[in-house]
Amino acid sequence: GAVVSQHPSRVICKSGTSVKIECRSLDFQATTMFWYRQFPKKSLMLMATSNEGSKATYEQGVEKDKFLINHASLTLSTLTVTSAHPEDSSFYICSARDRVVEPYGYTFGSGTRLTVV
Amino acid sequence: AQSVSQHNHHVILSEAASLELGCNYSYGGTVNLFWYVQYPGQHLQLLLKYFSGDPLVKGIKGFEAEFIKSKFSFNLRKPSVQWSDTAEYFCAVRASNTGFQKLVFGTGTRLLVSP
């Protein structure tokens, strides 16, 4: 089945630095990828939708200059948390749509635990 | 905007007990409904989905869900749970007003099955 690889699984960074998270579709082409943030004991909150070759669409309240999303190829999307602060510490999850293997379905990465110290 | 409510945040059951997890959504148009499971340390996996047709949907691992349009509900059920069903369960909805693109999740229900 479809597999999405997310890297790194855990990262600790200093306040003020930037962190890049990668999301790769390993065996399918993902024209659309989604980035979620999961707060403790809360739901997955959709941050943005990225379409290959175009600008990402951000949800209301998500700072696009802080959370930079790039979807340069059909198999790779990246999320860069810029000038990270402790409040950005969270669990970030990507997902990709595989129109061929599972029409209108979604495959999720295993997530990235970001800790900003 | 669409939203999803999961009423049970934590559920504790003994093995062989029956399970029902509630899910209600708020959107009057056409919706697709999903249940996902997240085992400890693993990624989200699809349990089942409803797009159209028979409102009783059967998924993997003995799970099923029933879409009741009049109640805006999509409750998840399993007649007899196992210890291995310990996980977090998420209901999710996508709607026609977003072109069926955006998946909106409920807050999740953490299920603990004791042996």
Short mmCIF file of C-alpha atoms in Angstrom, two decimals:
data_model
loop_
_atom_site.label_atom_id
_atom_site.label_comp_id
_atom_site.label_asym_id
_atom_site.label_seq_id
_atom_site.Cartn_x
_atom_site.Cartn_y
_atom_site.Cartn_z
CA GLY A 1 0.00 0.00 0.00
CA ALA A 2 0.85 3.66 -0.12
CA VAL A 3 3.56 4.81 2.27
CA VAL A 4 4.44 8.28 3.45
CA SER A 5 7.79 8.80 5.11
CA GLN A 6 8.20 11.74 7.46
CA HIS A 7 11.58 12.83 8.73
CA PRO A 8 12.83 13.48 11.33
CA SER A 9 10.65 11.68 13.84
CA ARG A 10 11.95 13.80 16.68
CA VAL A 11 13.86 17.05 16.74
CA ILE A 12 14.98 19.38 19.48
CA CYS A 13 16.04 22.86 18.53
CA LYS A 14 16.99 26.07 20.24
CA SER A 15 14.63 28.99 20.36
CA GLY A 16 15.16 31.28 17.39
CA THR A 17 16.43 28.63 15.01
CA SER A 18 14.63 27.07 12.06
CA VAL A 19 13.67 23.45 11.60
CA LYS A 20 12.77 21.64 8.41
CA ILE A 21 10.48 18.61 8.32
CA GLU A 22 10.27 16.43 5.22
CA CYS A 23 7.34 14.44 3.97
CA ARG A 24 7.87 11.97 1.13
CA SER A 25 5.47 9.74 -0.69
CA LEU A 26 7.53 6.63 -1.33
CA ASP A 27 5.60 4.70 -3.92
CA PHE A 28 3.07 7.08 -5.35
CA GLN A 29 2.75 10.59 -6.65
CA ALA A 30 1.07 12.99 -4.29
CA THR A 31 -0.32 16.02 -6.04
CA THR A 32 -1.68 17.25 -2.73
CA MET A 33 -0.13 17.06 0.70
CA PHE A 34 -1.51 18.27 3.99
CA TRP A 35 0.23 19.43 7.13
CA TYR A 36 -1.38 18.98 10.53
CA ARG A 37 -0.45 19.95 14.03
CA GLN A 38 -1.54 17.80 16.93
CA PHE A 39 -1.76 19.32 20.37
CA PRO A 40 -1.70 17.14 23.49
CA LYS A 41 -5.12 15.63 24.12
CA LYS A 42 -6.52 17.54 21.19
CA SER A 43 -7.39 16.94 17.62
CA LEU A 44 -5.24 17.19 14.54
CA MET A 45 -5.48 20.75 13.33
CA LEU A 46 -5.04 21.28 9.62
CA MET A 47 -2.37 23.91 9.06
CA ALA A 48 -2.12 24.04 5.31
CA THR A 49 -2.74 22.28 2.04
CA SER A 50 0.06 22.15 -0.49
CA ASN A 51 -0.30 21.39 -4.13
CA GLU A 52 2.70 20.45 -6.19
CA GLY A 53 4.16 23.40 -8.01
CA SER A 54 1.99 26.06 -6.41
CA LYS A 55 1.76 28.02 -3.20
CA ALA A 56 0.32 26.39 -0.15
CA THR A 57 -3.11 27.31 1.12
CA TYR A 58 -2.99 28.11 4.83
CA GLU A 59 -5.82 27.73 7.29
CA GLN A 60 -7.07 30.72 9.17
CA GLY A 61 -4.81 31.64 12.05
CA VAL A 62 -1.73 29.86 10.72
CA GLU A 63 1.18 32.20 10.04
CA LYS A 64 2.46 31.47 6.56
CA ASP A 65 5.72 33.34 7.19
CA LYS A 66 6.41 31.21 10.22
CA PHE A 67 5.43 27.86 8.76
CA LEU A 68 6.94 27.73 5.30
CA ILE A 69 5.66 24.96 3.08
CA ASN A 70 7.28 23.87 -0.13
CA HIS A 71 5.93 21.19 -2.45
CA ALA A 72 8.46 21.24 -5.25
CA SER A 73 7.93 17.71 -6.52
CA LEU A 74 5.20 15.10 -6.65
CA THR A 75 6.88 13.10 -3.92
CA LEU A 76 8.22 15.69 -1.51
CA SER A 77 6.76 18.42 0.64
CA THR A 78 8.65 20.26 3.37
CA LEU A 79 7.51 22.27 6.36
CA THR A 80 9.99 24.74 7.80
CA VAL A 81 9.28 26.21 11.20
CA THR A 82 11.15 29.51 11.17
CA SER A 83 12.42 31.31 14.25
CA ALA A 84 10.99 28.60 16.42
CA HIS A 85 9.69 29.38 19.89
CA PRO A 86 8.73 27.05 22.74
CA GLU A 87 5.05 27.47 21.88
CA ASP A 88 5.78 25.88 18.50
CA SER A 89 6.62 22.66 20.29
CA SER A 90 4.13 20.12 19.05
CA PHE A 91 3.56 17.02 16.98
CA TYR A 92 3.45 17.72 13.26
CA ILE A 93 1.93 15.22 10.85
CA CYS A 94 1.82 15.24 7.08
CA SER A 95 -0.51 13.34 4.82
CA ALA A 96 -0.69 12.81 1.11
CA ARG A 97 -3.44 11.97 -1.29
CA ASP A 98 -2.94 8.99 -3.52
CA ARG A 99 -5.54 9.21 -6.22
CA VAL A 100 -4.54 5.93 -7.83
CA VAL A 101 -4.15 3.45 -4.97
CA GLU A 102 -7.01 4.77 -2.89
CA PRO A 103 -9.16 7.34 -4.65
CA TYR A 104 -9.91 10.25 -2.37
CA GLY A 105 -7.92 8.55 0.37
CA TYR A 106 -5.16 9.86 2.55
CA THR A 107 -1.93 8.33 3.76
CA PHE A 108 -0.31 9.73 6.87
CA GLY A 109 3.28 10.06 7.91
CA SER A 110 4.32 8.90 11.36
CA GLY A 111 4.75 12.45 12.58
CA THR A 112 7.52 14.67 13.91
CA ARG A 113 7.80 15.61 17.56
CA LEU A 114 9.29 19.10 17.70
CA THR A 115 10.62 20.43 20.98
CA VAL A 116 11.87 23.99 21.11
CA VAL A 117 14.05 24.78 24.12
CA ALA B 1 -17.32 25.69 8.73
CA GLN B 2 -17.58 22.00 9.34
CA SER B 3 -16.69 20.56 12.72
CA VAL B 4 -16.52 17.13 14.25
CA SER B 5 -17.37 16.17 17.81
CA GLN B 6 -16.28 13.05 19.61
CA HIS B 7 -18.02 12.91 22.93
CA ASN B 8 -15.92 10.29 24.65
CA HIS B 9 -12.39 11.42 25.33
CA HIS B 10 -11.36 8.36 27.28
CA VAL B 11 -12.93 4.93 27.27
CA ILE B 12 -11.83 1.98 29.37
CA LEU B 13 -13.16 -1.47 28.59
CA SER B 14 -12.41 -5.04 29.47
CA GLU B 15 -11.60 -7.52 26.74
CA ALA B 16 -14.69 -8.93 25.01
CA ALA B 17 -16.79 -5.90 25.90
CA SER B 18 -18.66 -4.13 23.15
CA LEU B 19 -17.53 -0.74 21.93
CA GLU B 20 -19.35 2.25 20.57
CA LEU B 21 -17.62 5.56 20.01
CA GLY B 22 -19.72 8.56 19.13
CA CYS B 23 -19.03 10.98 16.31
CA ASN B 24 -21.19 13.89 15.24
CA TYR B 25 -20.46 16.41 12.55
CA SER B 26 -21.90 19.76 11.67
CA TYR B 27 -22.42 20.24 7.99
CA GLY B 28 -25.61 20.01 6.02
CA GLY B 29 -24.23 19.19 2.61
CA THR B 30 -22.67 16.08 1.19
CA VAL B 31 -19.98 14.59 3.37
CA ASN B 32 -17.47 11.78 3.32
CA LEU B 33 -16.81 10.24 6.72
CA PHE B 34 -13.79 8.41 8.06
CA TRP B 35 -12.56 6.66 11.16
CA TYR B 36 -8.84 6.47 11.75
CA VAL B 37 -6.88 4.65 14.43
CA GLN B 38 -3.52 5.61 15.87
CA TYR B 39 -1.72 2.89 17.78
CA PRO B 40 0.94 4.02 20.23
CA GLY B 41 3.96 5.29 18.35
CA GLN B 42 2.45 4.66 14.95
CA HIS B 43 0.91 6.72 12.18
CA LEU B 44 -2.78 7.16 11.55
CA GLN B 45 -4.38 4.25 9.79
CA LEU B 46 -7.73 4.13 8.06
CA LEU B 47 -10.28 1.88 9.74
CA LEU B 48 -13.19 2.54 7.45
CA LYS B 49 -14.85 5.20 5.37
CA TYR B 50 -18.26 6.13 4.08
CA PHE B 51 -18.85 7.90 0.80
CA SER B 52 -22.32 6.77 -0.28
CA GLY B 53 -24.60 3.74 -0.45
CA ASP B 54 -25.19 1.36 2.44
CA PRO B 55 -24.97 3.45 5.61
CA LEU B 56 -23.56 0.52 7.55
CA VAL B 57 -19.90 0.33 6.71
CA LYS B 58 -17.60 -2.50 7.64
CA GLY B 59 -13.91 -1.84 8.10
CA ILE B 60 -10.80 -3.67 9.11
CA LYS B 61 -10.25 -5.57 12.34
CA GLY B 62 -13.96 -6.16 12.94
CA PHE B 63 -14.93 -2.51 13.18
CA GLU B 64 -18.06 -1.07 11.64
CA ALA B 65 -19.76 2.29 11.61
CA GLU B 66 -23.24 3.50 10.83
CA PHE B 67 -24.00 6.74 9.06
CA ILE B 68 -27.25 8.26 10.27
CA LYS B 69 -27.82 11.32 8.18
CA SER B 70 -30.74 12.64 10.23
CA LYS B 71 -28.56 12.63 13.33
CA PHE B 72 -25.39 13.84 11.62
CA SER B 73 -23.68 10.89 13.23
CA PHE B 74 -21.14 8.26 12.26
CA ASN B 75 -20.62 6.09 15.33
CA LEU B 76 -17.94 3.43 15.43
CA ARG B 77 -18.72 -0.01 16.83
CA LYS B 78 -17.06 -3.30 17.57
CA PRO B 79 -18.94 -6.16 19.20
CA SER B 80 -15.99 -7.56 21.15
CA VAL B 81 -12.81 -5.58 21.76
CA GLN B 82 -9.36 -7.01 22.24
CA TRP B 83 -6.39 -5.77 24.19
CA SER B 84 -4.73 -4.94 20.86
CA ASP B 85 -7.47 -2.41 20.15
CA THR B 86 -5.91 -0.08 22.70
CA ALA B 87 -5.29 3.05 20.66
CA GLU B 88 -6.61 6.50 19.88
CA TYR B 89 -9.52 6.74 17.48
CA PHE B 90 -10.30 9.73 15.33
CA CYS B 91 -13.42 10.53 13.40
CA ALA B 92 -12.92 12.76 10.36
CA VAL B 93 -15.11 14.48 7.84
CA ARG B 94 -14.63 16.17 4.53
CA ALA B 95 -17.33 18.06 2.79
CA SER B 96 -18.46 19.16 -0.62
CA ASN B 97 -17.93 22.83 0.21
CA THR B 98 -14.17 22.24 0.25
CA GLY B 99 -14.19 20.10 -2.85
CA PHE B 100 -13.74 17.07 -0.62
CA GLN B 101 -10.15 18.15 -0.08
CA LYS B 102 -9.82 19.10 3.55
CA LEU B 103 -10.12 16.45 6.21
CA VAL B 104 -11.38 17.80 9.53
CA PHE B 105 -10.74 15.67 12.58
CA GLY B 106 -12.52 15.21 15.85
CA THR B 107 -10.63 15.48 19.13
CA GLY B 108 -10.07 11.76 19.34
CA THR B 109 -11.04 9.06 21.81
CA ARG B 110 -8.40 7.22 23.73
CA LEU B 111 -9.43 3.59 24.23
CA LEU B 112 -7.81 1.41 26.82
CA VAL B 113 -8.69 -2.26 26.79
CA SER B 114 -7.68 -4.16 29.87
CA PRO B 115 -6.87 -7.85 29.55
#
